[in-house]
Tab-separated table of C-alpha atoms and ligand atoms in Angstrom:
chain	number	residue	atom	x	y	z
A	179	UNK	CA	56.933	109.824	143.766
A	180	UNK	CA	53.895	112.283	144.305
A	181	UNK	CA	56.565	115.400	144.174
A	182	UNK	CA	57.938	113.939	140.513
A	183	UNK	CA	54.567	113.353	139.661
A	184	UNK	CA	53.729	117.402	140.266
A	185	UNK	CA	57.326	117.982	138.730
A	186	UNK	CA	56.160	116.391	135.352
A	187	UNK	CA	52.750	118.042	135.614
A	188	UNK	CA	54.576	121.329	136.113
A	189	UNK	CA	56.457	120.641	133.340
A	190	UNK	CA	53.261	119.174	131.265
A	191	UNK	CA	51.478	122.736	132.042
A	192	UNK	CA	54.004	124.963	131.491
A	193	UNK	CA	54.459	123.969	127.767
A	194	UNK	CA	50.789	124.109	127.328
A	195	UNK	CA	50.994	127.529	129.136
A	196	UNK	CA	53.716	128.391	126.491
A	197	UNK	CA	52.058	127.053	123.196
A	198	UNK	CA	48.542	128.189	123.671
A	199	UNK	CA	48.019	131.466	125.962
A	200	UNK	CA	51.519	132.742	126.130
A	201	UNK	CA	52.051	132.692	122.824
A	202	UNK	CA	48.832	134.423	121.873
A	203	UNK	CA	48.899	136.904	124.957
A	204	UNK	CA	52.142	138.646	123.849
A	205	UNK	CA	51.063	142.040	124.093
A	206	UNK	CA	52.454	144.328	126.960
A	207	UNK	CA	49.560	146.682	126.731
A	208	UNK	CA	47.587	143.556	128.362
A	209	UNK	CA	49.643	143.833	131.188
A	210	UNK	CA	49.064	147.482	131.901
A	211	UNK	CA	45.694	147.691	130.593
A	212	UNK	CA	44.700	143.676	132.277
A	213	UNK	CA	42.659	144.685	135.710
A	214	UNK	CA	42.936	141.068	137.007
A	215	UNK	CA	46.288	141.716	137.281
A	216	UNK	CA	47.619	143.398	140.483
A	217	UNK	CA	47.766	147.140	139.989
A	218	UNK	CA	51.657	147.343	141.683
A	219	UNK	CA	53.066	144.861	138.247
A	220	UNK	CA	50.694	146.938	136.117
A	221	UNK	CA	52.584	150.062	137.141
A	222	UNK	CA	55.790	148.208	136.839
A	223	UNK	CA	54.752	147.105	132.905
A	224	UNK	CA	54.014	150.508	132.250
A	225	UNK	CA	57.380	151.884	133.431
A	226	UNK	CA	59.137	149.337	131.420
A	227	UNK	CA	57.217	150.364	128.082
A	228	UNK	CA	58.419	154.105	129.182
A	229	UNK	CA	62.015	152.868	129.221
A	230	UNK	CA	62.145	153.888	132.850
A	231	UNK	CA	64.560	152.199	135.350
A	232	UNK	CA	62.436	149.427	137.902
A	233	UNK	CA	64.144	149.746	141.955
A	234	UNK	CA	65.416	146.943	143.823
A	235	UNK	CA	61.790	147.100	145.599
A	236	UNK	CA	60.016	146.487	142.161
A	237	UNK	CA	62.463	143.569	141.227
A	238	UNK	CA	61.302	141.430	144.876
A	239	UNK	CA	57.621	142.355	143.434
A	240	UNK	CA	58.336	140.911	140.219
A	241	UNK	CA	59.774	137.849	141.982
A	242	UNK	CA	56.608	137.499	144.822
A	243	UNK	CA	53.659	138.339	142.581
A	244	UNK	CA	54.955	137.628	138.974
A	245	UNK	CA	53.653	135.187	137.113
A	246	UNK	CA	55.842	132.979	134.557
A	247	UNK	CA	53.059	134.543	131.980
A	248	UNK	CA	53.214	138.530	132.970
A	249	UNK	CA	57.324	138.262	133.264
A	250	UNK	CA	57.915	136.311	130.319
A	251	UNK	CA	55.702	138.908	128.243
A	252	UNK	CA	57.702	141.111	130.042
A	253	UNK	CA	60.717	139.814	129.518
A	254	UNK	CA	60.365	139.770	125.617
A	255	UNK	CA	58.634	142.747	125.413
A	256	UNK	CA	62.413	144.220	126.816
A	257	UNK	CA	64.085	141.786	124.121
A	258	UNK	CA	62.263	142.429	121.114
A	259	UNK	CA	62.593	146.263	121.582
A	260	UNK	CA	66.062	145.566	121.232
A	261	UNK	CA	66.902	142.516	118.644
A	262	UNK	CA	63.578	141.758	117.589
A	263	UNK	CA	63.743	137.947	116.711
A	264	UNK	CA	67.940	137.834	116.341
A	265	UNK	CA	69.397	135.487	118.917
A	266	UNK	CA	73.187	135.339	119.497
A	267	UNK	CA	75.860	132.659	119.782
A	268	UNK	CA	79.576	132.182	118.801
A	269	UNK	CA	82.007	129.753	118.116
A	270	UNK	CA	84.394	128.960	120.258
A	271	UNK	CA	86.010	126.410	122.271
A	272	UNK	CA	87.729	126.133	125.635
A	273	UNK	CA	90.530	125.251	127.142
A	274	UNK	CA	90.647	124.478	130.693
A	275	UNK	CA	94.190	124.569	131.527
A	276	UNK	CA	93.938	122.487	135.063
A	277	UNK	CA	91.144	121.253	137.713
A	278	UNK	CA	93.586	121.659	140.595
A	279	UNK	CA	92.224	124.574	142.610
A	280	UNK	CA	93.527	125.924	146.099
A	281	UNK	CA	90.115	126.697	146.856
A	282	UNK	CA	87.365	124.857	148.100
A	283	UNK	CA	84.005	126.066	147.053
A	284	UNK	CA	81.210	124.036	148.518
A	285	UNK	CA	78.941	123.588	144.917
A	286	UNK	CA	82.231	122.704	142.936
A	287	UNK	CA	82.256	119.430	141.780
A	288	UNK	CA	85.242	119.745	139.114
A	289	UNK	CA	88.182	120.742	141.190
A	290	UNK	CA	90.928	118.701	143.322
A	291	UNK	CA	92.518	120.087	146.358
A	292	UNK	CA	96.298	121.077	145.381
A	293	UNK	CA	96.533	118.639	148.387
A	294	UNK	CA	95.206	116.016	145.849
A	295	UNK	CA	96.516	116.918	142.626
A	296	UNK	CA	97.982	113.978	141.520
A	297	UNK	CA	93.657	113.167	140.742
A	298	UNK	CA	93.638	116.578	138.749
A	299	UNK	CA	95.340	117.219	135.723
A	300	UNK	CA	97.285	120.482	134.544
A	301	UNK	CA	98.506	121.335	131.037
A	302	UNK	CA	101.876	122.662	129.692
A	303	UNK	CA	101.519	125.327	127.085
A	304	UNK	CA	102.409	122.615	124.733
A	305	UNK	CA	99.321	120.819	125.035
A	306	UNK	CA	96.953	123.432	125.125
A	307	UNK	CA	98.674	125.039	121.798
A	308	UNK	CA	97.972	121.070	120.953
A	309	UNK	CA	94.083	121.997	121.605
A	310	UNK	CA	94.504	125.533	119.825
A	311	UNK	CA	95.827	123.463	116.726
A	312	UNK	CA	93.221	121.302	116.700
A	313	UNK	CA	91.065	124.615	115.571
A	314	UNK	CA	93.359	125.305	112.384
A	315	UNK	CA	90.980	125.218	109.240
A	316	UNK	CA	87.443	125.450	111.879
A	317	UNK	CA	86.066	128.880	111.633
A	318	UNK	CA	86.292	129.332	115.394
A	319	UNK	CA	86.340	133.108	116.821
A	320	UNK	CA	87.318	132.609	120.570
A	321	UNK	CA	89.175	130.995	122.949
A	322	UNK	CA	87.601	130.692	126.665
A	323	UNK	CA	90.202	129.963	129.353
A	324	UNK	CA	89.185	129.026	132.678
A	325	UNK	CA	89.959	126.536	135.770
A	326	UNK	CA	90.943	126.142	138.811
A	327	UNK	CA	93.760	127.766	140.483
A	328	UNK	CA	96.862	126.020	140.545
A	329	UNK	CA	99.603	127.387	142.652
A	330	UNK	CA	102.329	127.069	140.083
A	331	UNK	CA	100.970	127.776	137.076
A	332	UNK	CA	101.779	131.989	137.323
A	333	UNK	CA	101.109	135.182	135.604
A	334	UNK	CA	104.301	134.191	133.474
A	335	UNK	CA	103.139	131.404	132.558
A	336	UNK	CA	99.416	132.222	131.521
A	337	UNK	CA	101.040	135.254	129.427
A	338	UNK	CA	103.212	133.042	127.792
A	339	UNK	CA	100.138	131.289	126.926
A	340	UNK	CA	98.293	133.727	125.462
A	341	UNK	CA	101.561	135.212	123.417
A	342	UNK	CA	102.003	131.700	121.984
A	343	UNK	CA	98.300	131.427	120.966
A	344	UNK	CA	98.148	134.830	119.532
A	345	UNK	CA	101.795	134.256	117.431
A	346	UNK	CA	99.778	131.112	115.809
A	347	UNK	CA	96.193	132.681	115.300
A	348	UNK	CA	96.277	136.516	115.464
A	349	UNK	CA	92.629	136.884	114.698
A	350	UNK	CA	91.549	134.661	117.999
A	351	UNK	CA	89.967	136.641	120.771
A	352	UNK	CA	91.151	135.615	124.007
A	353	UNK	CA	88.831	135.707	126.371
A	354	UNK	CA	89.994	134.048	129.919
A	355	UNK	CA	90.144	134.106	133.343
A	356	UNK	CA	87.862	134.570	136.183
A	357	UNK	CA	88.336	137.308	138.683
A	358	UNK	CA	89.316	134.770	141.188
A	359	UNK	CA	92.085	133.293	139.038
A	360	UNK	CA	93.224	136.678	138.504
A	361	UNK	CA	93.073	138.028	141.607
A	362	UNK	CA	95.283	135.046	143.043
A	363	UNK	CA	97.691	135.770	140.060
A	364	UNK	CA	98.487	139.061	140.546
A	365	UNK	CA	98.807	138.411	144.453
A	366	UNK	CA	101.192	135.765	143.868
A	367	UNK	CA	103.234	138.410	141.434
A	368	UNK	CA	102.893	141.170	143.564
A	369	UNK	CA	101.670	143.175	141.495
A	370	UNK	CA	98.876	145.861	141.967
A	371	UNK	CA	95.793	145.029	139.801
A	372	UNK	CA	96.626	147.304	137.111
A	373	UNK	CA	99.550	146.317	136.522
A	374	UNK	CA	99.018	142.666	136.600
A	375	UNK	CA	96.070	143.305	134.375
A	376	UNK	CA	98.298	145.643	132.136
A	377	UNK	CA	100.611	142.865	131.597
A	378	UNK	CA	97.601	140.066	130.175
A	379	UNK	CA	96.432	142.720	127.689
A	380	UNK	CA	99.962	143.342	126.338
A	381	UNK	CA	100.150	139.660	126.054
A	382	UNK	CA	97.183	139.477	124.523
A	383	UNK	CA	94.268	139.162	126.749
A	384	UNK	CA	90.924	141.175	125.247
A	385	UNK	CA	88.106	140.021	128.045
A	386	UNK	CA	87.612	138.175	131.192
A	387	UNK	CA	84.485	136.075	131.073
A	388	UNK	CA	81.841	136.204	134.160
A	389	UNK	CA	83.035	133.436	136.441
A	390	UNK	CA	83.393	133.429	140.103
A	391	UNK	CA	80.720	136.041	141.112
A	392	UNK	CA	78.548	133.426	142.581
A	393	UNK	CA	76.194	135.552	145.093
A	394	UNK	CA	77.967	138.848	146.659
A	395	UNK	CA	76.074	138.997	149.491
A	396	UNK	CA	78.564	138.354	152.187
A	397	UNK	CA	76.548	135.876	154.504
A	398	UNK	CA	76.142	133.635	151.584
A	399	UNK	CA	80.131	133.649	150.187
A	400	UNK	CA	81.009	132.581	153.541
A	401	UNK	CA	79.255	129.488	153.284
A	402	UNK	CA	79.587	128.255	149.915
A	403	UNK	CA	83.259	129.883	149.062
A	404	UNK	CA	84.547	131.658	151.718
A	405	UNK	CA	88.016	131.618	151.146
A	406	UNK	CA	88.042	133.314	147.307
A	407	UNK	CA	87.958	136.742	146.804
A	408	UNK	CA	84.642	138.658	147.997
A	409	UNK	CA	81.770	140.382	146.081
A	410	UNK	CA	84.055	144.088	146.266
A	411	UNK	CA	87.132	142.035	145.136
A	412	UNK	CA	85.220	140.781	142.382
A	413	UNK	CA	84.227	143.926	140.999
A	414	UNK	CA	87.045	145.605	141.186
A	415	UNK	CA	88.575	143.475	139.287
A	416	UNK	CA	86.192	143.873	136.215
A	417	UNK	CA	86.501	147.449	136.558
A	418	UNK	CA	90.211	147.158	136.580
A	419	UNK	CA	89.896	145.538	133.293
A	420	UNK	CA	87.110	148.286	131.671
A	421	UNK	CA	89.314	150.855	132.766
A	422	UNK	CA	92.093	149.387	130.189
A	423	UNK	CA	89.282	148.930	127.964
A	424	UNK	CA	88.439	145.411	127.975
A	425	UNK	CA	85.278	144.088	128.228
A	426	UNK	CA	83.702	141.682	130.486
A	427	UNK	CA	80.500	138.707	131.359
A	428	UNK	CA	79.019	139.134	134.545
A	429	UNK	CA	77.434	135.922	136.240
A	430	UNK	CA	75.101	134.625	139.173
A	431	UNK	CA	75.253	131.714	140.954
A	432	UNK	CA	71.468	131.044	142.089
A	433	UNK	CA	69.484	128.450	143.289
A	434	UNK	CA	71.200	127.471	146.703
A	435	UNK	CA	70.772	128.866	149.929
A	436	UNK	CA	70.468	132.481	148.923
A	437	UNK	CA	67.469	134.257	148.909
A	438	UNK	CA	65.259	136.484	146.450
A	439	UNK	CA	66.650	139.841	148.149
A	440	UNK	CA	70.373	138.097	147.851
A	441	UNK	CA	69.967	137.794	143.759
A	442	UNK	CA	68.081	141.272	143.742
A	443	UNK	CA	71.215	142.809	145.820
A	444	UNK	CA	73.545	141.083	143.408
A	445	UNK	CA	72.337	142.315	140.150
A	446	UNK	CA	71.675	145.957	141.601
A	447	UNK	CA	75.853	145.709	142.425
A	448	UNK	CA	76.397	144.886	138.781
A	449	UNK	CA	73.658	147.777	137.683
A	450	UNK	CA	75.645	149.952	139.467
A	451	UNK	CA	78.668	149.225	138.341
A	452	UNK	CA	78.086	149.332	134.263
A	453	UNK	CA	76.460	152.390	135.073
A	454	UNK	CA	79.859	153.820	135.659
A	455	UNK	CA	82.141	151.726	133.447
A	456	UNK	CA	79.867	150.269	130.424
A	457	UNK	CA	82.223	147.748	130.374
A	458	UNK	CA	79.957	144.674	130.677
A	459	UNK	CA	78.889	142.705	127.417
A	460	UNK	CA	76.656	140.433	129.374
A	461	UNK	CA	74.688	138.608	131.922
A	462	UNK	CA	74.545	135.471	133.133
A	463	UNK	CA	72.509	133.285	135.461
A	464	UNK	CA	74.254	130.054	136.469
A	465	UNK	CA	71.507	127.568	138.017
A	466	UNK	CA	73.125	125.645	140.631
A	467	UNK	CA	73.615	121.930	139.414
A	468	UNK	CA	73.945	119.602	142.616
A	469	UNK	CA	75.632	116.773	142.090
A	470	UNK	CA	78.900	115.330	143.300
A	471	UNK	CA	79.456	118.303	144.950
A	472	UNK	CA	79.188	119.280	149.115
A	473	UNK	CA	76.107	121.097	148.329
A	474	UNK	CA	74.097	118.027	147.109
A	475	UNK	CA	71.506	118.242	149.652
A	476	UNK	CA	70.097	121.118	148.182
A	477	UNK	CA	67.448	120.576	145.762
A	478	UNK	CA	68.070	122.519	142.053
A	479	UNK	CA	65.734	125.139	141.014
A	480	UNK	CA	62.440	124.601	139.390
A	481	UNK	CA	61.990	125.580	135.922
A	482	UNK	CA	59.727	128.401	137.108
A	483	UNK	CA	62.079	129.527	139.157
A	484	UNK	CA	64.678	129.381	136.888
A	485	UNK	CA	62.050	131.329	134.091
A	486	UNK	CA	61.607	133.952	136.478
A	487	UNK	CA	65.046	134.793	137.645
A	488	UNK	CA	65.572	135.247	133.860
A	489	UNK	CA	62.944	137.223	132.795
A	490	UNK	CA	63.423	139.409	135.963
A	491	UNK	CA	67.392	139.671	135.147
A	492	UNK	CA	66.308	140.920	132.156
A	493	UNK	CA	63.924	143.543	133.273
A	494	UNK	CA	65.662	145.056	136.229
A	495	UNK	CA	69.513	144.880	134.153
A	496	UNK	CA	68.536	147.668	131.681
A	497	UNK	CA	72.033	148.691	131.059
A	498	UNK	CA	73.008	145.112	130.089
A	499	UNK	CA	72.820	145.038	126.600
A	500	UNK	CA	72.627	141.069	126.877
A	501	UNK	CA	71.472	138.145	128.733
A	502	UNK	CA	72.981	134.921	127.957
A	503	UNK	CA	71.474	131.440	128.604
A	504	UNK	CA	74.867	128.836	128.726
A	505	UNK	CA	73.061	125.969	127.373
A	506	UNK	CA	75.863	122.921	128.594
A	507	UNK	CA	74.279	124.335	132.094
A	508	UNK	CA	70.778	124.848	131.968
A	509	UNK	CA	70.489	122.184	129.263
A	510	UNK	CA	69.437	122.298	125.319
A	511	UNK	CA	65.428	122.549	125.699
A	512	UNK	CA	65.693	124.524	128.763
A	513	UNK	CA	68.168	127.338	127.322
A	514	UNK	CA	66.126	127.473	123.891
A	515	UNK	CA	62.940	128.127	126.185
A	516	UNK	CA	64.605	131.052	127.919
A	517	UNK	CA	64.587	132.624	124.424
A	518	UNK	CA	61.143	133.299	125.574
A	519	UNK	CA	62.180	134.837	129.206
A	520	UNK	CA	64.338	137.829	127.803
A	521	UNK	CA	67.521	135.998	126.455
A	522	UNK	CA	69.116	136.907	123.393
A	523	UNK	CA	72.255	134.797	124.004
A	524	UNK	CA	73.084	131.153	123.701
A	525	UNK	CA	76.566	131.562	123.971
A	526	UNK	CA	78.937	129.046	121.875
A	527	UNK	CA	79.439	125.940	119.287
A	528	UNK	CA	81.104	125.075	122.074
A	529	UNK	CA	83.238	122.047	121.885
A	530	UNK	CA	85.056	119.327	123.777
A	531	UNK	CA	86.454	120.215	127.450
A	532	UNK	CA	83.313	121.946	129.121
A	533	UNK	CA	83.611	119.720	132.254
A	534	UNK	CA	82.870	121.963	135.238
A	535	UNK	CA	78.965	121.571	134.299
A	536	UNK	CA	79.109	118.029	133.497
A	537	UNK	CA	80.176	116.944	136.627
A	538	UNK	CA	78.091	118.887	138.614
A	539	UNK	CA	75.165	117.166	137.026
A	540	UNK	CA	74.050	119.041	133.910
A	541	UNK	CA	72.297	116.845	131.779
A	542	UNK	CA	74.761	117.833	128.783
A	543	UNK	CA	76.212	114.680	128.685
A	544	UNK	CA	78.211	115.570	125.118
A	545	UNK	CA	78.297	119.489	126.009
A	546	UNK	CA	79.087	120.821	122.123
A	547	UNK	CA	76.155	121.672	119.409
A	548	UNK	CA	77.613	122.541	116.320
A	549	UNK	CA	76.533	125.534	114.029
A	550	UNK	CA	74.023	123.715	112.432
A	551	UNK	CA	72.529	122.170	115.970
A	552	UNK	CA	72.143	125.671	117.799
A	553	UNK	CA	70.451	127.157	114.203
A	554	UNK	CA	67.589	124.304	114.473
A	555	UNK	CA	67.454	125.244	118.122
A	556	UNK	CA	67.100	128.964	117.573
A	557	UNK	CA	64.412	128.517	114.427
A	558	UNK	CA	62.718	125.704	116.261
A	559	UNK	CA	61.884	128.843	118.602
A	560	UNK	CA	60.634	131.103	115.865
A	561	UNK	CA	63.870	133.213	116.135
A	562	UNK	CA	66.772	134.343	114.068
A	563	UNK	CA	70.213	132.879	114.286
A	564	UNK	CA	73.217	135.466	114.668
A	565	UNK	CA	76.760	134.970	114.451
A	566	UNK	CA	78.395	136.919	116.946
A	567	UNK	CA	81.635	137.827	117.529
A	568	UNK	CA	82.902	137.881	121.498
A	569	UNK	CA	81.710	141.776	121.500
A	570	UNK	CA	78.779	141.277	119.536
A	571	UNK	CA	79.673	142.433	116.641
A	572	UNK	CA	77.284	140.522	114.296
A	573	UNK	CA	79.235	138.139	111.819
A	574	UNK	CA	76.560	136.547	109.664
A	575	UNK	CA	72.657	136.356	110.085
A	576	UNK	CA	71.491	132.238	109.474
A	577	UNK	CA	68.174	133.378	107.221
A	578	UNK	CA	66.081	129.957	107.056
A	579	UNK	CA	66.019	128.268	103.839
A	580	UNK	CA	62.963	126.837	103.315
A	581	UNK	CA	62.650	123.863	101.508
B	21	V47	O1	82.072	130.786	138.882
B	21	V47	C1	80.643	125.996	139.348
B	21	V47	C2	79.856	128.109	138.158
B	21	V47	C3	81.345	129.405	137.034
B	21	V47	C4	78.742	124.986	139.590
B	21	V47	O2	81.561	134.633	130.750
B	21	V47	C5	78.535	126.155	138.850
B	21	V47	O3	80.944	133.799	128.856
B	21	V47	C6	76.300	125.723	138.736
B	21	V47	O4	81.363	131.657	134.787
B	21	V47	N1	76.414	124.594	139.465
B	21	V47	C7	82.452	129.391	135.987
B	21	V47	N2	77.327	126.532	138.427
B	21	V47	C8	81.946	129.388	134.559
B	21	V47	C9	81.465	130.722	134.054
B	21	V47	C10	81.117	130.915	132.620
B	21	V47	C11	80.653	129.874	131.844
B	21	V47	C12	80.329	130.108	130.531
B	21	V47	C13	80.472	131.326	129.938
B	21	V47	C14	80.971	132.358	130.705
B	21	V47	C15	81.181	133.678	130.071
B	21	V47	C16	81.277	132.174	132.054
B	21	V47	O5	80.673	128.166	137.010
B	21	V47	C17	81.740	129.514	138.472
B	21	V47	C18	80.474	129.056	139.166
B	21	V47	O6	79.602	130.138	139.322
B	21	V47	N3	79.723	126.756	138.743
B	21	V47	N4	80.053	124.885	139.875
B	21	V47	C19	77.611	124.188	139.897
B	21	V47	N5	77.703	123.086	140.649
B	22	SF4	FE1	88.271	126.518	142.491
B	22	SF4	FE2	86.585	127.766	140.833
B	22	SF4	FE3	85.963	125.316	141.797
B	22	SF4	FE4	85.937	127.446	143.426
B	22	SF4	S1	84.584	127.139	141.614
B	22	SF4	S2	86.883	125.426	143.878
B	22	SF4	S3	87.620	128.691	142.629
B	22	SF4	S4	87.667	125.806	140.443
């Protein structure tokens, strides 16, 4: 009782926090110029007005000695130097093509053993073009296709899919597939990556989203998914598919059992990487939701925690152009207070089938806003509403009308 009783007055404080002193604090030159703040995250707040690059060693500062005030100035000092008050989303929907997964990652909570799949389910092309017709006349711009990984349902198969969807709505980007799907596809096909990747863009495949990163460290995959593909597998992947020219997300599963260094050691992998290949759009912080899942002893994040791990995504990941909060995860309020912490990025209109959050406990309970919904949310935050397309190109601005 006593530790929900903090949790609320956490909570309680930190909006305070954000409508009085945070709000009128805002300027960075108070963090550099501030002498009752520790001279090491002065120095860092001065190298981030000068555009330089913060090390790995800087980044475990930012998480020891940071406050949620000095890294969300931070933060949005970082964000408004690049969209000023614009804030992203798209519309799209997904289509989750089956739950049945041959893996068994400990935090999932949405897939069945291929041992149990008569409890799953698992669509024929018919009814997801069934889903993809439900779309004609909606001014949708993307298709997201993820799930599990289903034994029989093969790289012929999913690029059949994406032909057929294509053939009916040319101007849809696809965007599916997480490295982990793919990496079991082309394994299966025996094909090198290349090629198998080769073979999804000629059917029609533009991006893969972010999904099955989790944490790279190696210590921490073999506890809570140690039989996917590993951190290196991962990104080769993604740079399999920049070097064909398609984009891709980047994500983080955080939150669980790994630590500050394990996040820190992550991100630098995927700093690294776009430094080479440019090929990321975004990034994405997943907060671990625990229910229902073999990993529900672990308690979730606090929302300081989770405000920090954003705004310190956003300060160390200076060659990400974007950092996405994906509100059926962290939840409505919480995603539209990130907005403060360094995101630009609320992701999608999304409708219908989002279930991999909901059943691990996300609070969404009916996870789809539409256009009109994530506006109010973005103006209720003082910021600009963008329509994006799936590689940012901007699509409309939502100016406010006022009344
Ligand atoms: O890899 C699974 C995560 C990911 C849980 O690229 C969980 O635009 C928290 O990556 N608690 C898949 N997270 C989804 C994903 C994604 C979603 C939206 C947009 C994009 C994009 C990518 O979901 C998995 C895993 O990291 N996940 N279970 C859980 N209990
Ligand atoms: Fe399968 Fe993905 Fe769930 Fe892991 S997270 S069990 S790979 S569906």
């Amino acid at each position: 009782m006593e530790a929900i009783d903090k949790y609320y007055q956490f909570t309680a404080d930190c909006t305070i926090l954000l409508h009085s002193q945070f709000f009128t604090m805002t300027s960075v030159d108070s963090l550099i110029n501030n002498i009752d703040i520790p001279h090491e995250l002065r120095a860092i707040a001065r190298k981030v007005t000068d555009k330089e690059r913060i090390s790995t060693d800087e980044a475990l500062l930012l998480y020891e000695l940071g406050s949620p005030g000095y890294l969300g100035t931070l933060a949005n000092y970082v964000r408004e130097e690049k969209y000023g008050d614009h804030t992203f989303f798209n519309r799209n929907f997904h289509i989750e093509p089956t739950n049945v997964c041959v893996f068994s990652c400990a935090f999932c909570a949405y897939s069945k053993l291929y041992k149990h799949r008569e409890e799953g389910w698992e669509m024929s092309i018919e009814q997801m073009m069934h889903i993809v017709k439900k779309y004609d006349g909606v001014p949708v711009t993307e298709v997201h296709i993820v799930g599990g990984v289903h034994p029989k349902l093969d790289l012929d198969f999913f690029c059949d899919l994406l032909r057929q969807i294509k053939a009916y709505r040319p101007e849809l980007h696809l965007k599916g597939f997480t490295a982990v799907e793919l990496d079991y596809m082309f394994r299966k096909a025996k094909l090198t990556r290349q090629k198998g990747m080769q073979q999804l863009k000629d059917a029609g495949l533009q991006s893969l989203p972010g999904g099955g990163a989790e944490i790279f460290a190696p210590a921490i995959r073999k506890q809570i998914c140690e039989d996917k593909i590993d951190g290196a597998g991962w990104l080769d992947i993604h740079r399999t598919a920049h070097e064909l020219g398609m984009h891709s997300n980047a994500t983080m599963l955080y939150g669980h059992i790994e630590s500050y260094a394990d996040r820190i050691d992550h991100m630098n992998q995927l700093r690294t990487m776009q430094d080479e290949t440019k090929g990321f759009n975004c990034f994405i912080p997943l907060k671990f939701r625990n229910q229902d899942n073999d990993m529900s002893h672990i308690a979730e994040s606090t929302l300081t925690e989770d405000i920090k791990t954003y705004a310190i995504a956003r300060i160390f990941m200076d060659n990400f152009a974007h950092l996405k909060a994906y509100w059926p995860m962290l939840g409505r309020n919480n995603a539209q207070l990130m907005l403060n912490f360094g995101v630009d990025d609320l992701d999608g209109t999304i409708d219908d089938s989002t279930k991999i959050y909901s059943m691990a406990g996300s609070e969404e309970q009916t996870p789809a806003m539409s256009t009109e919904q994530i506006c109010e949310l973005i103006y209720d935050a003082g910021r600009i509403p963008v329509e994006r397309d799936t590689v940012y190109n901007e699509l409309k601005v939502y100016e406010k009308v006022l009344m």
